[in-house]
Short mmCIF file of C-alpha atoms and ligand atoms in Angstrom, two decimals:
data_model
loop_
_atom_site.label_atom_id
_atom_site.label_comp_id
_atom_site.label_asym_id
_atom_site.label_seq_id
_atom_site.Cartn_x
_atom_site.Cartn_y
_atom_site.Cartn_z
CA MET A 25 -125.06 -4.84 153.11
CA SER A 26 -127.77 -7.17 151.96
CA ASP A 27 -126.60 -6.54 148.36
CA LEU A 28 -123.32 -8.18 149.14
CA SER A 29 -124.85 -11.18 150.81
CA ASP A 30 -127.10 -11.72 147.77
CA THR A 31 -124.07 -11.53 145.51
CA ALA A 32 -122.21 -13.88 147.80
CA GLN A 33 -125.08 -16.36 147.62
CA GLU A 34 -125.04 -16.22 143.80
CA VAL A 35 -121.30 -16.68 143.58
CA HIS A 36 -121.51 -19.54 146.01
CA ASP A 37 -124.27 -21.22 143.99
CA ASP A 38 -122.36 -20.87 140.74
CA LEU A 39 -119.23 -22.29 142.25
CA SER A 40 -120.64 -24.87 144.63
CA GLU A 41 -120.17 -27.74 142.21
CA HIS A 42 -116.47 -27.06 142.02
CA VAL A 43 -115.51 -25.23 145.17
CA ASP A 44 -115.66 -26.06 148.80
CA ALA A 45 -116.45 -22.70 150.39
CA THR A 46 -119.24 -21.36 152.58
CA VAL A 47 -121.42 -18.39 151.70
CA ASP A 48 -119.90 -16.53 154.63
CA ASP A 49 -116.47 -17.20 153.24
CA VAL A 50 -117.47 -15.70 149.93
CA GLU A 51 -119.15 -12.73 151.52
CA ALA A 52 -116.13 -11.96 153.65
CA ARG A 53 -113.92 -11.85 150.59
CA LEU A 54 -116.37 -9.64 148.74
CA GLU A 55 -116.76 -7.30 151.67
CA LYS A 56 -113.06 -6.87 152.03
CA LEU A 57 -112.69 -5.79 148.41
CA VAL A 58 -115.74 -3.56 148.37
CA THR A 59 -115.46 -1.78 151.70
CA GLU A 60 -111.74 -1.82 152.35
CA TYR A 61 -110.41 -1.47 148.84
CA LYS A 62 -113.33 0.45 147.27
CA VAL A 63 -113.63 -2.03 144.43
CA PRO A 64 -116.97 -1.88 142.54
CA VAL A 65 -119.19 -4.85 143.29
CA ASP A 66 -119.04 -6.30 139.79
CA GLU A 67 -115.30 -6.21 139.77
CA ALA A 68 -115.13 -7.62 143.28
CA ARG A 69 -117.35 -10.49 142.20
CA ARG A 70 -115.09 -11.25 139.25
CA SER A 71 -112.06 -11.18 141.45
CA VAL A 72 -113.57 -13.48 144.08
CA GLU A 73 -114.76 -15.93 141.45
CA ASN A 74 -111.31 -15.98 139.92
CA HIS A 75 -109.78 -16.64 143.30
CA TYR A 76 -111.91 -19.74 143.81
CA LEU A 77 -111.47 -20.90 140.23
CA ASP A 78 -107.68 -20.61 140.57
CA GLU A 79 -107.85 -22.55 143.77
CA ALA A 80 -109.80 -25.31 142.05
CA GLY A 81 -107.60 -25.23 138.94
CA LEU A 82 -110.51 -24.31 136.67
CA ASP A 83 -111.05 -21.91 133.77
CA ARG A 84 -113.92 -19.49 133.68
CA ASP A 85 -115.14 -21.42 130.60
CA ASP A 86 -115.68 -24.43 132.81
CA LEU A 87 -118.31 -22.50 134.66
CA ALA A 88 -120.34 -21.46 131.68
CA GLY A 89 -122.08 -24.82 131.54
CA GLY A 90 -123.45 -24.47 135.00
CA GLY A 91 -126.90 -23.58 133.78
CA GLY A 92 -128.49 -20.36 132.73
CA ASN A 93 -128.35 -21.15 129.02
CA ASP A 94 -131.46 -21.00 126.95
CA THR A 95 -132.60 -24.36 125.71
CA VAL A 96 -133.29 -23.75 122.04
CA GLU A 97 -134.71 -25.54 119.07
CA VAL A 98 -132.85 -25.60 115.78
CA GLU A 99 -135.14 -23.09 114.09
CA ASP A 100 -134.53 -20.60 116.92
CA VAL A 101 -130.83 -20.32 116.19
CA ASP A 102 -130.59 -16.96 114.47
CA GLU A 103 -127.65 -15.24 116.11
CA ALA A 104 -123.96 -16.10 116.35
CA GLU A 105 -121.98 -16.51 119.56
CA GLN A 106 -124.85 -17.53 121.78
CA TRP A 107 -124.31 -20.16 124.45
CA VAL A 108 -127.22 -22.54 124.26
CA ASP A 109 -128.41 -26.02 125.16
CA ILE A 110 -129.96 -28.14 122.48
CA THR A 111 -131.47 -31.62 122.20
CA ALA A 112 -130.94 -33.12 118.78
CA LYS A 113 -130.38 -36.26 116.82
CA VAL A 114 -127.18 -36.82 114.83
CA VAL A 115 -128.56 -36.99 111.30
CA GLU A 116 -125.26 -37.31 109.45
CA LEU A 117 -121.58 -37.39 110.19
CA TRP A 118 -119.26 -35.91 107.59
CA GLU A 119 -115.57 -36.28 106.91
CA PRO A 120 -113.69 -33.54 108.78
CA ARG A 121 -111.66 -31.40 106.38
CA SER A 122 -109.21 -30.17 108.95
CA ASP A 123 -107.20 -31.75 111.76
CA SER A 124 -108.56 -29.25 114.22
CA VAL A 125 -112.03 -30.70 113.76
CA GLY A 126 -112.84 -33.88 115.68
CA GLN A 127 -116.32 -34.44 114.30
CA VAL A 128 -118.55 -32.54 111.91
CA GLY A 129 -122.04 -33.26 110.67
CA LEU A 130 -125.69 -32.48 110.83
CA LEU A 131 -127.92 -32.34 113.91
CA GLY A 132 -131.69 -32.32 113.69
CA ASP A 133 -134.70 -31.78 115.89
CA PRO A 134 -138.40 -31.49 115.00
CA THR A 135 -137.87 -27.93 113.79
CA GLY A 136 -135.03 -28.53 111.35
CA THR A 137 -131.38 -29.35 110.90
CA ILE A 138 -128.17 -27.52 111.72
CA LYS A 139 -124.49 -28.19 111.15
CA PHE A 140 -122.32 -28.99 114.15
CA THR A 141 -118.59 -28.97 114.65
CA LYS A 142 -116.77 -30.61 117.51
CA TRP A 143 -113.23 -29.41 117.99
CA ALA A 144 -110.56 -32.08 118.18
CA LYS A 145 -109.02 -30.47 121.25
CA SER A 146 -112.35 -30.52 123.09
CA ASP A 147 -111.68 -34.11 124.19
CA LEU A 148 -115.38 -34.94 124.11
CA ALA A 149 -116.82 -38.37 123.50
CA ASN A 150 -117.74 -39.13 119.91
CA LEU A 151 -121.33 -38.66 118.81
CA GLU A 152 -122.93 -41.54 116.96
CA GLU A 153 -125.13 -41.23 113.93
CA GLY A 154 -128.82 -41.81 114.63
CA LYS A 155 -128.54 -41.19 118.37
CA THR A 156 -130.14 -38.29 120.19
CA TYR A 157 -128.23 -36.19 122.68
CA ARG A 158 -128.84 -33.38 125.05
CA LEU A 159 -125.95 -31.02 124.39
CA GLY A 160 -125.28 -28.50 127.12
CA ASN A 161 -123.31 -25.36 126.47
CA VAL A 162 -122.70 -25.27 122.75
CA VAL A 163 -121.90 -22.02 120.95
CA THR A 164 -123.74 -20.82 117.87
CA ASP A 165 -121.86 -19.57 114.84
CA GLU A 166 -122.74 -18.13 111.47
CA TYR A 167 -120.99 -18.24 108.11
CA GLU A 168 -122.48 -16.72 104.97
CA GLY A 169 -125.87 -16.69 106.58
CA ARG A 170 -125.76 -20.32 107.60
CA TYR A 171 -125.88 -21.15 111.31
CA SER A 172 -124.05 -23.90 113.08
CA VAL A 173 -123.29 -24.98 116.62
CA LYS A 174 -119.85 -25.70 117.99
CA LEU A 175 -119.12 -28.22 120.73
CA ASN A 176 -116.24 -27.15 122.96
CA LYS A 177 -114.50 -28.51 126.01
CA THR A 178 -117.21 -27.14 128.31
CA THR A 179 -119.97 -28.89 126.40
CA THR A 180 -121.86 -31.63 128.18
CA ILE A 181 -123.11 -34.59 126.19
CA GLU A 182 -125.88 -36.79 127.47
CA GLU A 183 -127.53 -39.42 125.35
CA VAL A 184 -131.29 -39.27 125.70
CA ASP A 185 -134.09 -41.58 124.71
CA GLU A 186 -136.32 -39.28 122.71
CA GLU A 187 -138.01 -40.21 119.48
CA PHE A 188 -138.97 -37.59 116.97
CA GLU A 189 -139.10 -36.95 113.28
CA VAL A 190 -136.31 -34.58 112.22
CA GLY A 191 -137.93 -31.49 110.76
CA ASP A 192 -137.29 -29.80 107.50
CA ASN A 193 -136.35 -26.14 107.65
CA GLU A 194 -135.36 -26.03 104.02
CA ASP A 195 -137.14 -24.33 101.20
CA GLU A 196 -137.41 -25.70 97.71
CA VAL A 197 -137.33 -23.38 94.75
CA GLU A 198 -137.12 -24.09 91.06
CA GLY A 199 -137.04 -22.32 87.77
CA ALA A 200 -134.80 -21.25 84.96
CA LEU A 201 -131.46 -19.75 86.00
CA VAL A 202 -131.90 -16.35 84.39
CA ASP A 203 -129.02 -14.41 85.89
CA VAL A 204 -125.60 -14.87 87.45
CA GLN A 205 -125.00 -11.71 89.42
CA SER A 206 -121.79 -9.77 89.92
CA GLY A 207 -119.68 -11.08 92.77
CA SER A 208 -119.95 -14.59 91.34
CA GLY A 209 -117.21 -16.93 90.17
CA LEU A 210 -113.70 -16.81 91.58
CA ILE A 211 -113.74 -14.30 94.42
CA LYS A 212 -111.35 -13.24 97.16
CA ARG A 213 -112.29 -13.00 100.80
CA CYS A 214 -110.74 -11.06 103.64
CA PRO A 215 -108.46 -13.37 105.64
CA GLU A 216 -108.99 -11.53 108.94
CA GLU A 217 -110.48 -13.77 111.59
CA ASP A 218 -114.29 -13.89 111.49
CA CYS A 219 -114.40 -11.38 108.62
CA THR A 220 -114.70 -13.32 105.32
CA ARG A 221 -116.03 -10.25 103.51
CA VAL A 222 -115.67 -10.40 99.74
CA LEU A 223 -112.93 -8.05 98.57
CA GLN A 224 -113.57 -5.31 96.04
CA ASN A 225 -110.41 -4.55 94.08
CA GLY A 226 -108.30 -6.15 96.80
CA ARG A 227 -109.91 -4.15 99.59
CA CYS A 228 -112.05 -5.24 102.50
CA ASN A 229 -114.67 -2.73 103.61
CA GLU A 230 -113.60 -3.25 107.19
CA HIS A 231 -109.88 -4.03 107.00
CA GLY A 232 -108.69 -2.14 103.92
CA GLU A 233 -106.09 -3.62 101.60
CA VAL A 234 -105.48 -7.26 102.46
CA GLU A 235 -104.07 -10.37 100.85
CA GLY A 236 -107.31 -12.15 99.99
CA GLU A 237 -108.12 -15.82 100.04
CA PHE A 238 -109.70 -17.36 96.95
CA ASP A 239 -113.18 -18.83 97.15
CA LEU A 240 -115.91 -19.85 94.72
CA ARG A 241 -119.42 -18.50 94.88
CA ILE A 242 -122.39 -17.98 92.60
CA LYS A 243 -125.19 -15.55 93.26
CA GLY A 244 -127.86 -16.68 90.86
CA VAL A 245 -131.50 -15.96 90.11
CA LEU A 246 -134.04 -18.74 89.58
CA ASP A 247 -137.21 -17.60 87.84
CA ASP A 248 -140.27 -19.77 87.22
CA GLY A 249 -142.23 -17.14 85.30
CA THR A 250 -144.22 -16.17 88.39
CA ASP A 251 -141.61 -15.57 91.10
CA VAL A 252 -137.91 -14.90 91.30
CA HIS A 253 -135.63 -16.47 93.90
CA GLU A 254 -132.09 -15.36 94.58
CA VAL A 255 -129.83 -18.29 95.39
CA ILE A 256 -126.31 -18.40 96.78
CA PHE A 257 -124.12 -21.37 95.90
CA ASP A 258 -121.09 -21.76 98.15
CA GLU A 259 -117.81 -23.34 97.00
CA GLU A 260 -119.09 -26.89 97.18
CA ALA A 261 -122.47 -26.08 95.60
CA THR A 262 -120.75 -24.06 92.88
CA GLU A 263 -118.51 -26.98 92.01
CA ASP A 264 -121.56 -29.28 91.95
CA LEU A 265 -123.36 -26.88 89.66
CA THR A 266 -120.57 -26.01 87.24
CA ASP A 267 -118.09 -28.89 87.50
CA ILE A 268 -115.44 -26.24 88.11
CA GLY A 269 -113.58 -26.62 91.39
CA LEU A 270 -111.47 -24.06 93.21
CA GLU A 271 -108.12 -25.34 91.93
CA GLU A 272 -109.30 -25.47 88.34
CA ALA A 273 -110.80 -21.99 88.67
CA LYS A 274 -107.50 -20.62 89.99
CA GLN A 275 -105.66 -22.21 87.08
CA MET A 276 -108.13 -20.74 84.60
CA ALA A 277 -107.66 -17.28 86.10
CA LYS A 278 -103.89 -17.70 86.09
CA ASP A 279 -103.81 -18.75 82.43
CA ALA A 280 -106.02 -15.84 81.42
CA LEU A 281 -104.40 -13.36 83.83
CA ASP A 282 -107.97 -12.48 84.70
CA THR A 283 -110.36 -13.86 87.33
CA THR A 284 -113.50 -12.89 85.40
CA VAL A 285 -113.01 -15.73 82.92
CA VAL A 286 -114.23 -18.09 85.62
CA ALA A 287 -117.64 -16.42 85.99
CA ASP A 288 -117.93 -16.16 82.20
CA GLU A 289 -117.31 -19.87 81.80
CA MET A 290 -119.79 -20.65 84.56
CA ARG A 291 -122.43 -18.42 82.99
CA ALA A 292 -122.08 -20.23 79.68
CA LYS A 293 -122.59 -23.56 81.43
CA ILE A 294 -125.59 -22.80 83.61
CA LEU A 295 -127.57 -19.78 82.34
CA GLY A 296 -130.90 -20.69 80.78
CA LYS A 297 -131.07 -24.15 82.34
CA TYR A 298 -133.73 -25.28 84.79
CA TYR A 299 -132.80 -26.20 88.36
CA ARG A 300 -134.41 -27.19 91.61
CA VAL A 301 -132.60 -25.96 94.71
CA THR A 302 -133.24 -26.85 98.33
CA GLY A 303 -131.75 -25.03 101.26
CA PRO A 304 -132.50 -22.66 104.10
CA THR A 305 -133.60 -19.12 103.38
CA PHE A 306 -131.53 -16.30 104.80
CA GLY A 307 -132.74 -12.79 104.15
CA ARG A 308 -133.44 -12.58 100.44
CA TYR A 309 -131.31 -15.60 99.57
CA VAL A 310 -131.87 -19.31 99.47
CA LEU A 311 -128.58 -21.01 100.38
CA ALA A 312 -128.18 -23.98 98.07
CA ASN A 313 -127.70 -27.26 99.90
CA GLU A 314 -128.81 -29.46 97.08
CA THR A 315 -129.18 -28.63 93.41
CA THR A 316 -130.86 -30.75 90.77
CA LEU A 317 -130.72 -30.09 87.05
CA LEU A 318 -134.25 -30.48 85.68
CA ASP A 319 -133.64 -32.19 82.38
CA ASP A 320 -136.27 -34.89 82.34
CA GLN A 321 -138.81 -34.90 79.54
CA PRO A 322 -141.77 -32.69 80.51
CA ASP A 323 -145.26 -34.11 80.15
CA PRO A 324 -147.42 -31.94 77.93
CA GLU A 325 -150.52 -34.06 78.30
CA SER A 326 -152.10 -32.49 81.36
CA VAL A 327 -151.53 -29.02 79.95
CA LEU A 328 -153.01 -30.12 76.66
CA ILE A 329 -156.12 -31.44 78.40
CA ARG A 330 -156.40 -28.16 80.27
CA ALA A 331 -156.05 -26.13 77.05
CA ARG A 332 -158.73 -28.20 75.33
CA SER A 333 -161.17 -27.84 78.18
CA MET A 334 -161.03 -24.05 78.14
CA MET B 18 -139.19 5.46 95.69
CA SER B 19 -137.39 3.76 98.55
CA GLY B 20 -135.98 0.32 99.19
CA ALA B 21 -134.21 -1.97 96.79
CA PRO B 22 -136.16 -2.45 93.57
CA THR B 23 -137.46 -5.97 93.26
CA ARG B 24 -136.31 -7.89 90.28
CA GLU B 25 -138.78 -8.20 87.43
CA VAL B 26 -140.06 -11.68 86.68
CA ALA B 27 -139.21 -13.11 83.26
CA ARG B 28 -142.56 -13.89 81.65
CA ARG B 29 -143.11 -17.01 79.57
CA VAL B 30 -144.83 -16.08 76.37
CA PHE B 31 -144.96 -17.68 72.95
CA ALA B 32 -143.73 -15.73 69.92
CA ALA B 33 -147.27 -15.55 68.53
CA GLU B 34 -148.36 -13.48 71.52
CA PHE B 35 -145.07 -11.65 72.11
CA ASN B 36 -145.07 -10.20 68.61
CA ASP B 37 -148.59 -8.84 69.18
CA ALA B 38 -147.53 -6.99 72.35
CA THR B 39 -147.03 -3.68 70.58
CA PHE B 40 -148.30 -1.47 73.40
CA THR B 41 -145.63 -0.40 75.90
CA PHE B 42 -145.93 1.77 79.01
CA LYS B 43 -144.27 2.88 82.23
CA GLU B 44 -145.87 2.84 85.65
CA SER B 45 -144.45 6.23 86.62
CA ASP B 46 -143.05 9.40 85.06
CA ASP B 47 -139.60 8.63 86.37
CA GLU B 48 -137.19 8.45 83.47
CA ARG B 49 -135.58 5.32 84.91
CA ALA B 50 -138.88 3.59 85.59
CA PRO B 51 -139.03 0.18 83.92
CA LEU B 52 -140.69 -0.13 80.54
CA TYR B 53 -143.37 -2.77 80.17
CA ALA B 54 -144.90 -4.40 77.16
CA LEU B 55 -148.57 -5.17 77.63
CA LEU B 56 -149.25 -8.79 76.76
CA PRO B 57 -152.58 -9.35 74.95
CA THR B 58 -153.52 -12.05 77.51
CA GLY B 59 -153.42 -9.40 80.22
CA GLU B 60 -150.05 -9.14 81.94
CA ARG B 61 -147.27 -6.59 81.97
CA SER B 62 -143.85 -7.78 80.92
CA ASN B 63 -140.53 -6.07 81.53
CA ARG B 64 -138.54 -9.23 80.92
CA VAL B 65 -139.08 -12.56 79.20
CA PHE B 66 -137.36 -15.91 79.17
CA VAL B 67 -137.42 -17.77 75.88
CA ALA B 68 -135.97 -21.08 74.74
CA GLY B 69 -136.08 -21.99 71.07
CA THR B 70 -134.11 -22.67 67.96
CA LEU B 71 -131.69 -20.05 66.72
CA THR B 72 -132.11 -20.47 62.98
CA GLU B 73 -130.30 -17.48 61.50
CA THR B 74 -127.95 -14.72 62.55
CA GLU B 75 -127.04 -11.67 60.56
CA ASP B 76 -124.95 -8.58 61.16
CA ILE B 77 -127.23 -5.79 59.99
CA GLY B 78 -125.13 -2.96 61.45
CA GLU B 79 -123.79 -0.20 59.25
CA ASP B 80 -121.00 1.50 61.20
CA SER B 81 -120.68 -1.01 63.98
CA GLU B 82 -121.76 -4.58 64.49
CA TYR B 83 -125.47 -5.03 65.14
CA TRP B 84 -126.60 -8.61 65.23
CA ARG B 85 -130.06 -9.94 64.56
CA GLY B 86 -130.94 -13.48 65.51
CA ARG B 87 -134.13 -15.38 64.72
CA VAL B 88 -135.27 -17.60 67.58
CA VAL B 89 -138.09 -19.88 66.60
CA ASP B 90 -140.68 -21.50 68.86
CA PRO B 91 -143.63 -23.68 67.76
CA THR B 92 -145.80 -20.59 67.21
CA GLY B 93 -143.52 -18.08 65.51
CA THR B 94 -140.24 -16.19 65.60
CA PHE B 95 -138.63 -13.92 68.18
CA PHE B 96 -136.35 -11.26 66.71
CA VAL B 97 -133.35 -10.72 68.95
CA TYR B 98 -131.13 -7.68 68.42
CA ALA B 99 -127.73 -7.20 70.06
CA GLY B 100 -125.20 -4.45 69.45
CA GLN B 101 -122.34 -2.76 71.26
CA TYR B 102 -124.35 -2.38 74.48
CA GLN B 103 -124.97 -6.14 74.66
CA PRO B 104 -121.41 -7.27 73.86
CA GLU B 105 -121.76 -10.78 75.28
CA ALA B 106 -125.02 -11.50 73.50
CA ALA B 107 -123.62 -9.99 70.30
CA SER B 108 -120.57 -12.21 70.42
CA THR B 109 -122.74 -15.26 71.10
CA LEU B 110 -124.76 -14.47 67.98
CA ARG B 111 -121.56 -13.82 66.00
CA ASP B 112 -120.06 -17.17 67.00
CA ALA B 113 -123.20 -19.28 66.91
CA GLU B 114 -123.47 -22.14 64.43
CA THR B 115 -127.09 -22.30 63.40
CA PRO B 116 -129.37 -24.08 63.89
CA THR B 117 -128.91 -24.49 67.61
CA TYR B 118 -131.06 -24.39 70.73
CA VAL B 119 -130.65 -21.22 72.76
CA ALA B 120 -132.11 -19.71 75.91
CA VAL B 121 -132.60 -15.96 75.89
CA VAL B 122 -133.30 -13.67 78.83
CA GLY B 123 -134.26 -10.26 77.55
CA LYS B 124 -136.39 -7.15 77.49
CA PRO B 125 -139.25 -6.53 75.09
CA ARG B 126 -138.70 -3.51 72.85
CA THR B 127 -140.87 -2.01 70.15
CA PHE B 128 -139.93 -0.04 67.07
CA GLU B 129 -141.90 1.56 64.29
CA THR B 130 -141.19 0.42 60.75
CA ASP B 131 -141.10 2.66 57.68
CA ASP B 132 -144.67 1.73 56.84
CA GLY B 133 -145.84 2.82 60.29
CA SER B 134 -146.51 -0.58 61.81
CA VAL B 135 -145.02 -1.49 65.20
CA ASN B 136 -142.65 -4.41 65.53
CA VAL B 137 -141.79 -6.12 68.80
CA SER B 138 -138.26 -7.39 69.39
CA LEU B 139 -136.16 -8.80 72.16
CA ARG B 140 -133.10 -7.05 73.59
CA PRO B 141 -131.08 -9.82 75.19
CA GLU B 142 -129.49 -9.71 78.63
CA SER B 143 -128.03 -13.12 77.94
CA ILE B 144 -128.08 -15.77 75.24
CA THR B 145 -126.75 -19.22 76.03
CA MET B 146 -126.58 -22.49 74.17
CA VAL B 147 -128.87 -25.10 75.70
CA ASP B 148 -130.05 -28.58 74.83
CA GLU B 149 -133.37 -29.90 73.63
CA ALA B 150 -134.50 -30.70 77.18
CA VAL B 151 -134.48 -27.01 78.08
CA ARG B 152 -136.39 -26.09 74.98
CA ASP B 153 -139.02 -28.80 75.61
CA ARG B 154 -139.47 -27.78 79.23
CA TRP B 155 -139.87 -24.18 78.15
CA VAL B 156 -142.60 -25.02 75.63
CA VAL B 157 -144.69 -26.77 78.27
CA GLU B 158 -144.00 -24.02 80.79
CA ALA B 159 -144.90 -21.23 78.34
CA ALA B 160 -148.12 -23.12 77.56
CA GLU B 161 -149.02 -23.32 81.25
CA ARG B 162 -148.25 -19.67 81.95
CA THR B 163 -150.24 -18.62 78.89
CA LEU B 164 -153.23 -20.66 80.06
CA ASP B 165 -152.86 -19.09 83.52
CA ARG B 166 -153.17 -15.64 81.94
CA VAL B 167 -156.07 -16.64 79.72
CA GLU B 168 -157.90 -18.05 82.75
CA ALA B 169 -157.32 -14.90 84.78
CA PHE B 170 -158.35 -12.63 81.92
CA ASP B 171 -161.99 -12.31 83.03
CA GLU B 172 -161.24 -12.09 86.74
CA GLU B 173 -162.52 -8.99 88.42
CA GLY B 174 -159.82 -6.47 89.26
CA ASN B 175 -157.33 -7.83 86.75
CA GLU B 176 -155.86 -4.45 85.88
CA TYR B 177 -153.67 -5.58 83.00
CA ALA B 178 -156.43 -7.66 81.48
CA GLU B 179 -158.60 -4.56 81.43
CA ARG B 180 -155.87 -2.59 79.72
CA ALA B 181 -155.25 -5.43 77.27
CA ARG B 182 -158.94 -5.56 76.47
CA ALA B 183 -158.88 -1.83 75.74
CA GLU B 184 -155.70 -2.00 73.63
CA TYR B 185 -156.09 -5.26 71.76
CA GLY B 186 -159.66 -6.46 72.24
CA GLU B 187 -160.91 -9.48 74.11
CA ASP B 188 -160.54 -12.29 71.63
CA LEU B 189 -157.86 -14.58 73.02
CA SER B 190 -158.64 -17.57 70.82
CA ALA B 191 -155.42 -17.11 68.81
CA TYR B 192 -153.31 -17.52 71.96
CA ARG B 193 -155.24 -20.55 73.17
CA GLN B 194 -154.78 -21.99 69.68
CA ALA B 195 -151.03 -21.22 69.88
CA VAL B 196 -150.87 -23.30 73.06
CA LEU B 197 -152.67 -26.18 71.37
CA ASP B 198 -150.38 -25.98 68.32
CA ALA B 199 -147.28 -25.91 70.48
CA LEU B 200 -148.29 -28.91 72.55
CA GLU B 201 -149.74 -31.01 69.76
CA ASP B 202 -146.53 -30.42 67.89
CA PHE B 203 -144.71 -31.99 70.78
CA ASP B 204 -142.72 -35.00 69.78
CA THR B 205 -143.35 -37.46 72.59
CA GLU B 206 -143.87 -41.16 72.72
CA ALA B 207 -146.99 -40.54 74.82
CA ASP B 208 -149.12 -39.58 71.86
CA VAL B 209 -152.31 -37.86 72.86
CA PRO B 210 -155.50 -38.92 71.05
CA ALA B 211 -156.71 -36.14 68.78
CA ASP B 212 -160.14 -35.84 70.27
CA ALA B 213 -160.42 -32.08 70.38
ZN1 ZN C 6 -112.05 -7.90 106.47
#
């Protein structure tokens, strides 16, 4: 039964910080379940762990921080729902939009920046802007192709003394906005948890007919005459770009009894103008973080010199 | 033919060159294959982006509305045609108060006139009102892209330059001159000495 004693050793190691039990103790419990009650080893392990956790008044979540996470850099975050450790500097703190959020902002390491959210109910210490922390056991998340990390009540926060230049994982594209694609303007998203798919005629591909939630989005094309770049503007970026916010857009649609008036109005405002957009690239899209209208006077002189020298 | 088709770049080309691009072709026999105009400076163009002054609009349709707009750049005039299949562009032309600056995204199209010559026109995907800053930026950009093509014209392996040479000949001086005209015409405080 060396299998069982190995398992017992592992369980003991995982729990040792929290639980006062010997390896023999653990093995005896496992053995009883496996040999007497014919419980599969995995299930027996679960059961024994739960027993000790109950005894110590802990949740399984409290264990997750006990090591075993990958330590990642910002640029490595490319999958949602991964438990990871990360060392990063607090680049910016933002105003939380919801009471459930304790802190929200931007973390950065030498490879780039990533949004973080700390839940209010996590009861963690506040992070300070400009300080660097080692964050143990944060969970990755993704929304519209943009990754973030979430600090939860199992997260460990340790201030560290590391100096580095925060990296830039953003791309910069510019050109004339030559197209506003379908699916832009005032859209409705599926309200199901973690779905957020854009509805087509009131239907979600996954959840069928649902009562959608309004959102603003623009899928645009920037073209500099050599390359094309598809850009997604989220609600905030769309309002920046068009000066039309969600409430105004809803009112426009209500007055016209038609949501497409919003995209039409936006097209009239932005098509044919030149913009510079910075943001991370996700698949074929650049996600607009910052958008600048390029309306300064161009300088023809260098081009003129070039033309004359040919 | 697999995978999503990549979007065609909108070329920057002055009217002087655009209106000379009378040769059109497809890259495959597929009926839905994109149509390209061959630019004399040696590039294929399925789409262009133009900013200029809309000087006149006219409904030249007989049974249904068919709008023609004249969009002027420093080197010549783009003829933009929009009918029932371009309803948004047609209504923009209908409502426009000329003169006004516009930006046009569109496809080059050719048609034969009664006397047998070929005219090049622009079928708009969109027409929007813009300000002078857009127009100015476009002029400088179109100049740069034109010079890029002129420079690449003699490069080995430049397939479209070879075809342009065969279709139109190899004298590009008119297009280099168009660039000079467009830029010298430029109304800036930083006046460039006329040393050329
Ligand atoms: Zn859904």
